CSV table of C-alpha atoms in Angstrom, one decimal:
chain,number,residue,atom,x,y,z
A,1,UNK,CA,24.6,-74.2,7.6
A,2,UNK,CA,25.5,-73.8,3.9
A,3,UNK,CA,26.6,-76.9,1.7
A,4,UNK,CA,30.4,-77.9,1.1
A,5,UNK,CA,31.3,-80.5,-0.4
A,6,UNK,CA,35.1,-82.4,-0.6
A,7,UNK,CA,36.5,-85.1,-2.9
A,8,UNK,CA,35.8,-88.6,-0.4
A,9,UNK,CA,38.8,-89.8,0.5
A,10,UNK,CA,41.0,-91.5,1.6
A,11,UNK,CA,43.7,-90.3,-0.9
A,12,UNK,CA,47.1,-91.8,-1.0
A,13,UNK,CA,50.3,-90.5,-2.7
A,14,UNK,CA,54.0,-91.7,-2.7
A,15,UNK,CA,56.1,-89.4,-1.4
A,16,UNK,CA,57.4,-86.2,-3.9
A,17,UNK,CA,54.1,-86.3,-5.8
A,18,UNK,CA,51.0,-83.3,-5.7
A,19,UNK,CA,48.2,-83.7,-3.9
A,20,UNK,CA,45.4,-82.5,-5.0
A,21,UNK,CA,42.2,-81.6,-2.8
A,22,UNK,CA,38.9,-80.4,-4.3
A,23,UNK,CA,35.6,-78.9,-2.3
A,24,UNK,CA,32.2,-77.3,-4.1
A,25,UNK,CA,30.1,-75.2,-2.1
A,26,UNK,CA,26.7,-73.9,-2.5
A,27,UNK,CA,26.3,-70.5,-1.5
A,28,UNK,CA,27.5,-68.0,-4.1
A,29,UNK,CA,27.4,-64.8,-1.7
A,30,UNK,CA,30.5,-66.4,-0.2
A,31,UNK,CA,33.8,-64.4,-0.1
A,32,UNK,CA,36.4,-66.1,1.8
A,33,UNK,CA,37.7,-69.6,1.8
A,34,UNK,CA,39.7,-71.4,4.0
A,35,UNK,CA,41.9,-74.6,4.3
A,36,UNK,CA,42.5,-76.2,7.2
A,37,UNK,CA,44.7,-79.1,8.4
A,38,UNK,CA,43.8,-81.6,11.2
A,39,UNK,CA,46.2,-84.0,12.3
A,40,UNK,CA,44.3,-87.1,14.4
A,41,UNK,CA,43.1,-86.2,18.0
A,42,UNK,CA,44.5,-82.3,17.1
A,43,UNK,CA,42.4,-78.9,16.3
A,44,UNK,CA,42.0,-77.9,12.6
A,45,UNK,CA,45.3,-75.8,11.7
A,46,UNK,CA,44.9,-72.9,9.3
A,47,UNK,CA,46.7,-73.8,5.9
A,48,UNK,CA,45.7,-71.0,3.3
A,49,UNK,CA,43.0,-68.8,3.0
A,50,UNK,CA,41.7,-67.0,-0.7
A,51,UNK,CA,39.4,-64.6,-1.8
A,52,UNK,CA,40.0,-64.0,-5.0
A,53,UNK,CA,39.3,-65.6,-8.0
A,54,UNK,CA,42.7,-67.4,-9.6
A,55,UNK,CA,45.5,-69.2,-7.7
A,56,UNK,CA,47.4,-68.2,-4.1
A,57,UNK,CA,50.4,-70.0,-3.8
A,58,UNK,CA,52.2,-70.2,-0.1
A,59,UNK,CA,55.7,-72.3,-0.2
A,60,UNK,CA,54.2,-76.0,-1.1
A,61,UNK,CA,50.6,-75.3,-1.0
A,62,UNK,CA,48.8,-73.1,-4.0
A,63,UNK,CA,45.0,-72.3,-3.5
A,64,UNK,CA,42.4,-72.3,-6.5
A,65,UNK,CA,39.0,-70.5,-6.7
A,66,UNK,CA,36.7,-70.2,-9.0
A,67,UNK,CA,34.0,-68.5,-8.1
A,68,UNK,CA,31.8,-68.8,-10.8
A,69,UNK,CA,32.0,-73.0,-10.7
A,70,UNK,CA,31.7,-72.5,-7.2
A,71,UNK,CA,34.9,-74.3,-7.3
A,72,UNK,CA,38.1,-74.2,-4.2
A,73,UNK,CA,40.8,-76.8,-4.5
A,74,UNK,CA,44.5,-77.2,-2.6
A,75,UNK,CA,47.1,-78.2,-4.1
A,76,UNK,CA,51.0,-79.8,-2.0
A,77,UNK,CA,53.4,-80.2,-4.3
A,78,UNK,CA,56.3,-82.6,-3.3
A,79,UNK,CA,53.8,-84.4,-0.5
A,80,UNK,CA,55.7,-85.3,2.2
A,81,UNK,CA,55.0,-87.8,4.7
A,82,UNK,CA,54.2,-85.1,7.2
A,83,UNK,CA,51.7,-83.9,5.5
A,84,UNK,CA,49.4,-86.8,6.0
A,85,UNK,CA,45.9,-85.4,7.7
A,86,UNK,CA,42.5,-84.7,6.9
A,87,UNK,CA,41.9,-81.9,5.1
A,88,UNK,CA,39.0,-79.2,5.6
A,89,UNK,CA,37.7,-77.3,3.4
A,90,UNK,CA,36.0,-73.8,5.0
A,91,UNK,CA,33.4,-71.4,3.5
A,92,UNK,CA,31.9,-68.2,5.0
A,93,UNK,CA,28.5,-67.5,4.5
A,94,UNK,CA,26.8,-65.0,6.3
A,95,UNK,CA,29.9,-62.7,6.7
A,96,UNK,CA,31.2,-64.7,9.8
A,97,UNK,CA,29.9,-67.9,9.6
A,98,UNK,CA,32.0,-70.9,8.5
A,99,UNK,CA,30.6,-73.8,7.0
A,100,UNK,CA,33.1,-77.1,7.0
A,101,UNK,CA,33.3,-80.2,4.7
A,102,UNK,CA,33.7,-83.3,6.0
A,103,UNK,CA,37.3,-83.1,5.1
A,104,UNK,CA,39.2,-85.2,2.4
A,105,UNK,CA,42.4,-87.5,4.5
A,106,UNK,CA,45.6,-87.6,3.0
A,107,UNK,CA,48.0,-89.9,3.3
A,108,UNK,CA,51.5,-89.7,2.1
A,109,UNK,CA,53.6,-92.9,1.5
A,110,UNK,CA,57.0,-93.1,1.7
B,1,UNK,CA,52.0,-64.9,20.8
B,2,UNK,CA,49.8,-67.3,22.3
B,3,UNK,CA,46.9,-69.2,20.7
B,4,UNK,CA,43.2,-69.7,21.8
B,5,UNK,CA,43.5,-71.3,25.0
B,6,UNK,CA,40.6,-74.1,25.9
B,7,UNK,CA,40.2,-76.3,29.2
B,8,UNK,CA,39.7,-78.1,30.2
B,9,UNK,CA,41.5,-80.9,27.5
B,10,UNK,CA,39.5,-84.1,28.3
B,11,UNK,CA,36.2,-84.3,30.5
B,12,UNK,CA,34.7,-87.4,31.6
B,13,UNK,CA,31.2,-87.3,33.6
B,14,UNK,CA,27.7,-88.7,34.0
B,15,UNK,CA,24.9,-88.3,32.2
B,16,UNK,CA,23.0,-85.7,33.9
B,17,UNK,CA,26.3,-83.9,35.4
B,18,UNK,CA,26.6,-79.8,34.3
B,19,UNK,CA,29.7,-79.4,31.9
B,20,UNK,CA,31.5,-76.3,31.9
B,21,UNK,CA,33.9,-75.8,28.8
B,22,UNK,CA,36.4,-72.4,29.0
B,23,UNK,CA,38.4,-70.6,26.4
B,24,UNK,CA,40.0,-68.0,26.1
B,25,UNK,CA,40.6,-66.4,22.9
B,26,UNK,CA,43.6,-64.7,21.2
B,27,UNK,CA,44.4,-61.3,22.4
B,28,UNK,CA,42.5,-58.7,20.2
B,29,UNK,CA,40.6,-60.9,18.5
B,30,UNK,CA,36.8,-59.5,18.5
B,31,UNK,CA,35.1,-62.4,17.4
B,32,UNK,CA,34.6,-65.9,19.5
B,33,UNK,CA,33.3,-69.1,18.0
B,34,UNK,CA,32.4,-72.5,19.4
B,35,UNK,CA,31.9,-75.6,17.4
B,36,UNK,CA,31.4,-79.3,18.0
B,37,UNK,CA,33.5,-82.3,15.9
B,38,UNK,CA,31.9,-85.7,15.7
B,39,UNK,CA,32.6,-88.3,13.3
B,40,UNK,CA,28.8,-88.3,11.7
B,41,UNK,CA,28.2,-84.4,11.7
B,42,UNK,CA,31.7,-83.0,11.1
B,43,UNK,CA,32.3,-79.6,12.7
B,44,UNK,CA,29.5,-77.7,13.5
B,45,UNK,CA,29.1,-74.0,14.5
B,46,UNK,CA,27.2,-74.0,17.7
B,47,UNK,CA,27.3,-70.1,18.4
B,48,UNK,CA,29.1,-67.0,17.7
B,49,UNK,CA,30.0,-63.9,19.8
B,50,UNK,CA,31.1,-60.0,18.6
B,51,UNK,CA,32.6,-57.9,21.7
B,52,UNK,CA,31.4,-60.4,24.0
B,53,UNK,CA,27.6,-60.2,22.6
B,54,UNK,CA,26.4,-63.3,21.2
B,55,UNK,CA,25.0,-62.9,17.9
B,56,UNK,CA,23.9,-66.3,16.0
B,57,UNK,CA,23.2,-69.0,18.5
B,58,UNK,CA,21.2,-71.1,16.1
B,59,UNK,CA,23.6,-74.4,16.0
B,60,UNK,CA,23.0,-74.8,19.8
B,61,UNK,CA,21.8,-77.7,19.4
B,62,UNK,CA,18.9,-77.6,22.8
B,63,UNK,CA,18.4,-75.1,25.7
B,64,UNK,CA,20.5,-77.9,27.7
B,65,UNK,CA,23.2,-75.7,25.9
B,66,UNK,CA,23.8,-72.3,27.3
B,67,UNK,CA,27.1,-69.7,26.4
B,68,UNK,CA,28.2,-66.8,27.9
B,69,UNK,CA,31.1,-64.6,27.3
B,70,UNK,CA,31.3,-62.1,30.6
B,71,UNK,CA,34.8,-60.4,29.3
B,72,UNK,CA,37.2,-60.0,25.9
B,73,UNK,CA,39.3,-62.9,27.3
B,74,UNK,CA,36.8,-65.5,28.5
B,75,UNK,CA,34.0,-67.6,27.7
B,76,UNK,CA,32.2,-69.9,28.6
B,77,UNK,CA,29.9,-73.4,27.1
B,78,UNK,CA,27.5,-75.0,29.3
B,79,UNK,CA,25.9,-78.1,29.0
B,80,UNK,CA,23.0,-79.0,31.7
B,81,UNK,CA,22.3,-81.3,31.8
B,82,UNK,CA,24.3,-83.6,29.9
B,83,UNK,CA,23.2,-86.7,27.6
B,84,UNK,CA,25.5,-89.2,26.4
B,85,UNK,CA,24.7,-87.9,22.6
B,86,UNK,CA,26.7,-84.8,24.0
B,87,UNK,CA,29.8,-86.7,23.6
B,88,UNK,CA,32.5,-84.8,21.2
B,89,UNK,CA,35.1,-82.5,20.8
B,90,UNK,CA,34.0,-78.9,21.5
B,91,UNK,CA,36.5,-76.1,20.1
B,92,UNK,CA,36.6,-72.7,20.4
B,93,UNK,CA,38.0,-69.9,17.8
B,94,UNK,CA,38.6,-66.8,17.6
B,95,UNK,CA,39.2,-64.2,14.4
B,96,UNK,CA,39.8,-60.6,13.9
B,97,UNK,CA,36.4,-58.8,12.1
B,98,UNK,CA,36.8,-57.7,8.7
B,99,UNK,CA,33.8,-59.4,7.7
B,100,UNK,CA,34.5,-62.8,7.7
B,101,UNK,CA,37.6,-62.0,5.6
B,102,UNK,CA,40.1,-63.2,8.6
B,103,UNK,CA,41.2,-66.6,9.0
B,104,UNK,CA,39.4,-68.3,12.2
B,105,UNK,CA,41.9,-69.9,14.8
B,106,UNK,CA,41.1,-72.5,16.5
B,107,UNK,CA,42.6,-73.6,20.0
B,108,UNK,CA,43.6,-77.8,21.4
B,109,UNK,CA,39.7,-78.1,22.1
B,110,UNK,CA,37.8,-80.1,24.8
B,111,UNK,CA,37.4,-84.2,24.2
B,112,UNK,CA,34.3,-84.8,26.4
B,113,UNK,CA,33.0,-88.0,27.0
B,114,UNK,CA,29.0,-88.5,28.7
B,115,UNK,CA,28.8,-91.8,29.7
């Protein structure tokens, strides 16, 4: 599998703040980038995906991609206690395979 | 729409026994993936299928692991004989094609414990 590195957690943010999650990847040929949220004991749930350089917004979530720097990030605005989870960055390689980072655990303090 | 369905949700068995995990992908999805998740190694791709045909099994850890997809709506992952180090959560995921641009959708997983 190709390398995907995520910033080490845990990340603790107060309710209402912005949580910023970062991810770097090793395969320059990667074309698709995904963020999954995983609650403890549950399965990964798709939050965002992005293919093109720049920003993509969906509600309180914004994904940012910079292929030249091999960097993808996720911003969670107005963080809520329900956002407390582990966030997995996934990057495709060889077209259909996904390599996952180890995850960043986010805790939103009420 | 029904999501990816896996069974059983939990499996506890003794070392040496055969274990069979089952998966029903989302209807219309032509790609199916099997993953394993552990604390030490994270989420790892084991094998994936396209139109019921195994495409890449390079992630399968040993010959004790095998996977089949007899039709578009059913796949199995079998471990024989099982060992304690196989204990993990096994996920099945499915997606449409489009050269990896489509997201994978995960089932609830099977939590496997080998005693």
